[in-house]
mmCIF file of C-alpha atoms in Angstrom:
data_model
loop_
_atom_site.group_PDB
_atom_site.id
_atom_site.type_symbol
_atom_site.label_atom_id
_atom_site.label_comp_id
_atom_site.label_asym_id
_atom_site.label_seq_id
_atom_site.Cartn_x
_atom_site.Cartn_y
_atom_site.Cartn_z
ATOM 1 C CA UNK A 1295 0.000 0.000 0.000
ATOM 2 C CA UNK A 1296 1.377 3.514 -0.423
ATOM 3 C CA UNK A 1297 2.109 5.794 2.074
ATOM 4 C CA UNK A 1298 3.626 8.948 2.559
ATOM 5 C CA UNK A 1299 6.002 10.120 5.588
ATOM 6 C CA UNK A 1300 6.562 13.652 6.751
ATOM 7 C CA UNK A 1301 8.984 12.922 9.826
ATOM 8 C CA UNK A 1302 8.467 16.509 10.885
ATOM 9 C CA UNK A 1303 5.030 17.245 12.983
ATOM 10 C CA UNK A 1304 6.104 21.434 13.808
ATOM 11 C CA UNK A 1305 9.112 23.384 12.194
ATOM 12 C CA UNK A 1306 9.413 26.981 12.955
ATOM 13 C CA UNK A 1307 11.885 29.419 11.149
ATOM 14 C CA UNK A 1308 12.771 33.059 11.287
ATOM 15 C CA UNK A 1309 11.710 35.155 8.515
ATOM 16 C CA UNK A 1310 13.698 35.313 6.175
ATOM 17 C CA UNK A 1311 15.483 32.373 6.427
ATOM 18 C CA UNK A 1312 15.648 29.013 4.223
ATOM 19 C CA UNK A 1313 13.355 26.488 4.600
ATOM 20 C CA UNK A 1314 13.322 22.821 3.795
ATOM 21 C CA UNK A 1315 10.299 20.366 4.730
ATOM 22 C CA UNK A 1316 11.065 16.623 4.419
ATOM 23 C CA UNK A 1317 9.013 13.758 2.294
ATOM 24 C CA UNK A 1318 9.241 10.434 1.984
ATOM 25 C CA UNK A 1319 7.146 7.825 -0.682
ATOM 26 C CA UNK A 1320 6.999 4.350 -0.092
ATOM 27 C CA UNK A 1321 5.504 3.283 -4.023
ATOM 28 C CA UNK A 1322 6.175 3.548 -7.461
ATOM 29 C CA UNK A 1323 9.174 3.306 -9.595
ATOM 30 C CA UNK A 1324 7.544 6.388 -11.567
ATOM 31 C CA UNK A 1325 6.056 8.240 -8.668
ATOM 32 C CA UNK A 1326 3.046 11.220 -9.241
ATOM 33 C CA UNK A 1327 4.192 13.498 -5.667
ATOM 34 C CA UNK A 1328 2.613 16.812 -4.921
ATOM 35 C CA UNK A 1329 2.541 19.095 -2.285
ATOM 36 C CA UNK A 1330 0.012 20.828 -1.038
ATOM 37 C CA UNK A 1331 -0.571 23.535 1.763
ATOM 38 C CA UNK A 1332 -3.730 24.257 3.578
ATOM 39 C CA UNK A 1333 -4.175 27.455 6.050
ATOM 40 C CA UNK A 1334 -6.498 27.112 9.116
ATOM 41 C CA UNK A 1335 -9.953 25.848 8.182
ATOM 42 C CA UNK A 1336 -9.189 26.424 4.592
ATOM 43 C CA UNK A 1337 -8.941 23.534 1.691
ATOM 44 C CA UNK A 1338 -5.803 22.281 -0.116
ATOM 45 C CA UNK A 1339 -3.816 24.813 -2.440
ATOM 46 C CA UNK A 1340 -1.335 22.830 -4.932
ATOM 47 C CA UNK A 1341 1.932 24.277 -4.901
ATOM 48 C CA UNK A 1342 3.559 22.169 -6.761
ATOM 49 C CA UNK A 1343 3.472 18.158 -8.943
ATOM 50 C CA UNK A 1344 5.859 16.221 -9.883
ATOM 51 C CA UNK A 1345 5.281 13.406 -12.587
ATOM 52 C CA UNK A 1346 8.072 12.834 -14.886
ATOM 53 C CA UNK A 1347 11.492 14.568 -16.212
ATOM 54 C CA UNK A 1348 13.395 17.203 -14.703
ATOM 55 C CA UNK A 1349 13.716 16.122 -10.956
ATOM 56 C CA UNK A 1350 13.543 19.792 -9.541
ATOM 57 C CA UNK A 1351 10.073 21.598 -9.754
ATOM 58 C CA UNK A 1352 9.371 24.866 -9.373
ATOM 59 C CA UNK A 1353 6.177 25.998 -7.903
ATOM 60 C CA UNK A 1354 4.276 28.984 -6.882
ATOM 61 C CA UNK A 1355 5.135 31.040 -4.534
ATOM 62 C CA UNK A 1356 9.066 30.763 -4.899
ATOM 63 C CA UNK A 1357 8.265 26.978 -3.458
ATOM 64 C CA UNK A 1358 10.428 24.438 -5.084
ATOM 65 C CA UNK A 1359 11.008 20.718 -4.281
ATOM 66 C CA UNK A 1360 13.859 17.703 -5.496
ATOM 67 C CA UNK A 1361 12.553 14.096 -6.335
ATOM 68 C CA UNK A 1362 15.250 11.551 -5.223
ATOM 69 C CA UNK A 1363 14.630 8.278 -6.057
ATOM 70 C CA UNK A 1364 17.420 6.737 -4.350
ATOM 71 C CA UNK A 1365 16.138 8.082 -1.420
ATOM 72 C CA UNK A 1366 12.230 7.877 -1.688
ATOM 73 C CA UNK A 1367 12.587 11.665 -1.139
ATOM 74 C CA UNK A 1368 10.798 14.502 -2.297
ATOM 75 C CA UNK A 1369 11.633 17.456 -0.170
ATOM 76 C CA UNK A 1370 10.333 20.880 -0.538
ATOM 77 C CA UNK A 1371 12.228 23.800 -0.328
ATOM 78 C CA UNK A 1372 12.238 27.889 -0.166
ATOM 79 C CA UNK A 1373 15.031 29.967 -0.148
ATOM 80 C CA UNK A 1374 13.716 33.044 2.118
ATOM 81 C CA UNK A 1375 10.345 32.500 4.281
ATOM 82 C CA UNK A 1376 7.763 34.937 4.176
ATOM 83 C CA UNK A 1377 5.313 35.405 7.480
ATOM 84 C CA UNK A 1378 2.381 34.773 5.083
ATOM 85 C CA UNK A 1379 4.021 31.003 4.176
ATOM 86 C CA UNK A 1380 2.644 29.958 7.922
ATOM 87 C CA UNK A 1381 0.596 27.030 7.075
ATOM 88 C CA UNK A 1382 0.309 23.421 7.177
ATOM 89 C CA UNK A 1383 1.750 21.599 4.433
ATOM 90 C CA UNK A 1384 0.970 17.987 2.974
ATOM 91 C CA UNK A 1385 3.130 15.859 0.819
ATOM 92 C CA UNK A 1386 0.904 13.374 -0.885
ATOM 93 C CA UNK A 1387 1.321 10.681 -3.719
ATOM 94 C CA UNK A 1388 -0.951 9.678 -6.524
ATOM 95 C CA UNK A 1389 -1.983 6.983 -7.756
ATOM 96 C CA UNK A 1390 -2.921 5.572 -11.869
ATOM 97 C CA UNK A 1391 -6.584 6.229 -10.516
ATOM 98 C CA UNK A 1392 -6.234 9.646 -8.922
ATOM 99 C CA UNK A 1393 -6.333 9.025 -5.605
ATOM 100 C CA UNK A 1394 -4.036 10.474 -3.234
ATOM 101 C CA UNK A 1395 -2.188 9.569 -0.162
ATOM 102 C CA UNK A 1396 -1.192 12.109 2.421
ATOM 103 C CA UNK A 1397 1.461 12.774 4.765
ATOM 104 C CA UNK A 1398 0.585 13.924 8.707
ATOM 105 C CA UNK A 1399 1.310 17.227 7.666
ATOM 106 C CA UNK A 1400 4.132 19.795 8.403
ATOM 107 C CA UNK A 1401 2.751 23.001 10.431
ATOM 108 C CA UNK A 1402 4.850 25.966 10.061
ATOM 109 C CA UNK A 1403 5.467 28.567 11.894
ATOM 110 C CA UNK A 1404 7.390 31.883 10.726
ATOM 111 C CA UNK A 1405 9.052 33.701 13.677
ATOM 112 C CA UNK A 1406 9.268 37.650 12.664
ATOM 113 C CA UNK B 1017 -13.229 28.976 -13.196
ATOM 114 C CA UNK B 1018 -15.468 28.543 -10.413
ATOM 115 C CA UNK B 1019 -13.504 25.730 -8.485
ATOM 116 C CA UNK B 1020 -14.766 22.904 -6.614
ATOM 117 C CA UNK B 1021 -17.825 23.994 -4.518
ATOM 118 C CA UNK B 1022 -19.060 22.531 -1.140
ATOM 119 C CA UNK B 1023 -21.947 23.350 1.212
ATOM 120 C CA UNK B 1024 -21.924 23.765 3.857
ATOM 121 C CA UNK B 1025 -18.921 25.098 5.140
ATOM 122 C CA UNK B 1026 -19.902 24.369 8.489
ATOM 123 C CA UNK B 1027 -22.302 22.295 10.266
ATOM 124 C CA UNK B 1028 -22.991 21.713 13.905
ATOM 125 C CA UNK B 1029 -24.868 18.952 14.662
ATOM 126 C CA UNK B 1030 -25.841 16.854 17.748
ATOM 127 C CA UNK B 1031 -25.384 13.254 17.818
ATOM 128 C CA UNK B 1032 -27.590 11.032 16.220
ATOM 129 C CA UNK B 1033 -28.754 13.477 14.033
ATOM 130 C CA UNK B 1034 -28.253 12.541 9.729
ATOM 131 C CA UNK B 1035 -26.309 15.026 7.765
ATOM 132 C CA UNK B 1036 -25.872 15.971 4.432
ATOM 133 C CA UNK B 1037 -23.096 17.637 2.605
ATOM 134 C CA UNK B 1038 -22.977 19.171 -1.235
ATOM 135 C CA UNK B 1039 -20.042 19.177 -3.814
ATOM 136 C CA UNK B 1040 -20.248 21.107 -7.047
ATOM 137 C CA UNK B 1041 -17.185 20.065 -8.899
ATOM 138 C CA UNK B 1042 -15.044 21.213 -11.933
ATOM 139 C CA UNK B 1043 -17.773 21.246 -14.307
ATOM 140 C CA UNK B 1044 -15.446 19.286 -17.102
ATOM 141 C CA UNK B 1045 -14.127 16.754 -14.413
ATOM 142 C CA UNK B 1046 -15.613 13.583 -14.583
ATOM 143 C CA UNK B 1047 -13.977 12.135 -11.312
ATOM 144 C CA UNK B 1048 -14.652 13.171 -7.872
ATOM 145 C CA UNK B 1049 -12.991 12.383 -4.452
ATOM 146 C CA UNK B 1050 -14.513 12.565 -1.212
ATOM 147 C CA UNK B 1051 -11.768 13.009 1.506
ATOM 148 C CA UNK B 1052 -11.904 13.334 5.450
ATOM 149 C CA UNK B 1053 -9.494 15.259 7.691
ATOM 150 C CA UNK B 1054 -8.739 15.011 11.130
ATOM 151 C CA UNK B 1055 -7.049 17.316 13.431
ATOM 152 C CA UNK B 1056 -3.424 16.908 13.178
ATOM 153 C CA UNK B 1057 -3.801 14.531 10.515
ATOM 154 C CA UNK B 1058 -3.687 14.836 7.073
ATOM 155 C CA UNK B 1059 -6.758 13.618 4.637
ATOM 156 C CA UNK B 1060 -7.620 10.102 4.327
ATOM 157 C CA UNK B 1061 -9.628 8.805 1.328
ATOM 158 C CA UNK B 1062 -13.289 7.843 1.435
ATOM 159 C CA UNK B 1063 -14.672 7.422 -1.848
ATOM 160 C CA UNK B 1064 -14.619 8.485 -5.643
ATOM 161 C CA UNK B 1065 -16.453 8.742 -8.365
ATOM 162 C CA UNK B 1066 -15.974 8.291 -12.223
ATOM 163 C CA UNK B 1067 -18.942 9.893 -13.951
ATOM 164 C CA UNK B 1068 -21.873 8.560 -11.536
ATOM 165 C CA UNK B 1069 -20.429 5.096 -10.874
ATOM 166 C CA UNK B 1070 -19.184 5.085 -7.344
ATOM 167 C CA UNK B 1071 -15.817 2.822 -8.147
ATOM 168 C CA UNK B 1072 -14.069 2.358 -4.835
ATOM 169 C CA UNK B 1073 -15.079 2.830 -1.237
ATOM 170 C CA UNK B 1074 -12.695 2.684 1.698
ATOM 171 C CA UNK B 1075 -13.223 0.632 4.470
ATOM 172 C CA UNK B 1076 -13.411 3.883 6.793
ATOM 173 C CA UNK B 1077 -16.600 4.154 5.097
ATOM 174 C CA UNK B 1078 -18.654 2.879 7.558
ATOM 175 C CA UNK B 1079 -22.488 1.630 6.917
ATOM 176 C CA UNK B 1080 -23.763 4.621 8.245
ATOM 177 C CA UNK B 1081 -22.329 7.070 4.923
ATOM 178 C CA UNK B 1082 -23.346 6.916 1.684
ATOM 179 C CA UNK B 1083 -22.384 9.276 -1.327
ATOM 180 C CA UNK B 1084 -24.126 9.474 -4.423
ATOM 181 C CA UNK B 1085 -23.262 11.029 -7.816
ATOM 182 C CA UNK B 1086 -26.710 11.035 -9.468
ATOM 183 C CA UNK B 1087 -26.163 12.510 -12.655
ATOM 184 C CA UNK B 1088 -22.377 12.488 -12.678
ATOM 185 C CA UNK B 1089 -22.259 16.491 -11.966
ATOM 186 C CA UNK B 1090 -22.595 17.303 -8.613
ATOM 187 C CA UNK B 1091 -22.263 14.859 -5.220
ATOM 188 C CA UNK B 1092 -23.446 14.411 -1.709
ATOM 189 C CA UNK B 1093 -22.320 12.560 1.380
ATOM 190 C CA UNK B 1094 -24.659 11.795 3.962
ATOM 191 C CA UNK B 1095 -24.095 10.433 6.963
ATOM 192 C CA UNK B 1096 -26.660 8.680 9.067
ATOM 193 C CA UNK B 1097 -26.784 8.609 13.220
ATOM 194 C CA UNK B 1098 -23.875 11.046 13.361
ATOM 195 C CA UNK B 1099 -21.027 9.689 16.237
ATOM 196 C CA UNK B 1100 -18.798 12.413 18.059
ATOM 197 C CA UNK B 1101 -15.798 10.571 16.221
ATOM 198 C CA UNK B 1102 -17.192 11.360 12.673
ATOM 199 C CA UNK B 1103 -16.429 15.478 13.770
ATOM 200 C CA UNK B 1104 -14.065 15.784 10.770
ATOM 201 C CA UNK B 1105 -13.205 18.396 7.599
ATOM 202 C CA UNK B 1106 -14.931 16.665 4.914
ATOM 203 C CA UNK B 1107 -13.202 17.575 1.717
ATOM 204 C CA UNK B 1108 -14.186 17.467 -2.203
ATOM 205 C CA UNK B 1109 -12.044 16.774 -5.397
ATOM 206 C CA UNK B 1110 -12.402 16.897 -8.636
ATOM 207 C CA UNK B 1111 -10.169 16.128 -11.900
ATOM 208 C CA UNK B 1112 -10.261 14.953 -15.383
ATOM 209 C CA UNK B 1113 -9.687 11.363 -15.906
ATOM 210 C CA UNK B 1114 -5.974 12.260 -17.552
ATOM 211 C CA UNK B 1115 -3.363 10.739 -15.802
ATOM 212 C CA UNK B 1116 -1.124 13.627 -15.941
ATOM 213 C CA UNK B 1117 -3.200 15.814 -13.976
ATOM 214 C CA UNK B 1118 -3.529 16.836 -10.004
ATOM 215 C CA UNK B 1119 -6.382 16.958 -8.261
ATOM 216 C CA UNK B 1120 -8.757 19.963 -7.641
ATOM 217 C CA UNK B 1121 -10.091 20.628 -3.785
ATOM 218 C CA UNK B 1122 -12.617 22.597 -2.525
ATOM 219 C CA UNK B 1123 -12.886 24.147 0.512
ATOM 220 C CA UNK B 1124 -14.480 21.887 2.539
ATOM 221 C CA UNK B 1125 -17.731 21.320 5.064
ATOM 222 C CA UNK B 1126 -16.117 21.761 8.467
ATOM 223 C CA UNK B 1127 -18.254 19.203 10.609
ATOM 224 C CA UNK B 1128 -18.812 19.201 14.594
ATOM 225 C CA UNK B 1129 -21.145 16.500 16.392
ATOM 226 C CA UNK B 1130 -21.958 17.712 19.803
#
């Protein structure tokens, strides 16, 4: 069964400084990995997919993430955190039907 | 590009009571999700749709919910003699059937059973 694994429950960061937030797949040679953030009591904004190709995405928001197959890894990344990136964010996988599997979530905090 | 739609966005309701919740989806999107969200947790699959034909249920689907797709637009998920533990974010998605493709959520019905 596929799962998804984000080893990190809270992370806070100064604003301003970098950011990485860590993801790990359990399925798929080919894997379809997104990541998503949500803010309080709001639904799931995609910030960026990966399916195929070039193994770093860019997304919105200056949001970028590296797929590492060796190491089931597709972490997401942002050079300089703004206070408006507080959120939750989700690391989920796809399957060939469209049906995702989520991580626990990463809740961020930005410290001004 | 109106988005996925769902109503309500909240609902209190006291135990026992049956519910109902609404999802408009992407009006091109012939496959719909129905996804629940804990606190602290992130969401968990429940059901989806291709067209109306309901083509996988989850086992945390319990006899007591049922979603329907009626005319392959817009969906509903009721649940019957509501439980404190089914208190959950009850989300929507939608996509096209193209692989290649992420899924589209809405904002989801927020539900409390007191």
């Amino acid at each position: 069964a596929q799962s998804v694994t984000q080893p990190d429950i809270h992370i806070t960061v100064s604003e301003g400084a970098s950011l990485e937030l860590r993801c790990n797949y359990s399925y798929g040679a080919t894997p379809y990995l997104f990541w998503y953030v949500q803010s309080p009591g709001q639904g799931l904004q995609l910030l960026l997919k990966y399916f195929s190709g070039d193994t770093l995405v860019q997304g919105i928001k200056g949001f970028e993430a590296e797929f590492k197959r060796s190491q089931s890894s597709f972490n997401l990344r942002k050079p300089s955190v703004h206070w408006s990136d507080a959120a939750e964010y989700f690391c989920a996988e796809r399957d060939n039907f469209n049906k995702f599997y989520f991580g626990s979530g990463t809740k961020l905090n930005v410290k001004p | 590009d109106t988005g996925v739609s769902q109503n309500p966005r909240h609902k209190i309701t006291k135990r026992g009571q049956n519910v109902t919740f609404r999802c408009d989806p992407i009006s091109e999107h012939n496959r719909l999700y129905w996804y629940r969200q804990t606190l602290g947790q992130g969401p968990e699959f429940l059901t989806y749709f291709q067209n109306e034909a309901q083509l996988e249920k989850s086992r945390l689907l319990s006899d007591r919910f049922s979603a329907e797709r009626p005319k392959g637009s817009f969906s509903t998920l009721e649940i019957q003699r509501t439980e404190q533990g089914d208190s959950a974010m009850y989300l929507c998605a939608s996509s096209p059937e193209s692989q290649n493709t992420e899924a589209f959520f809405g904002q989801g019905t927020r539900l409390t059973v007191v």
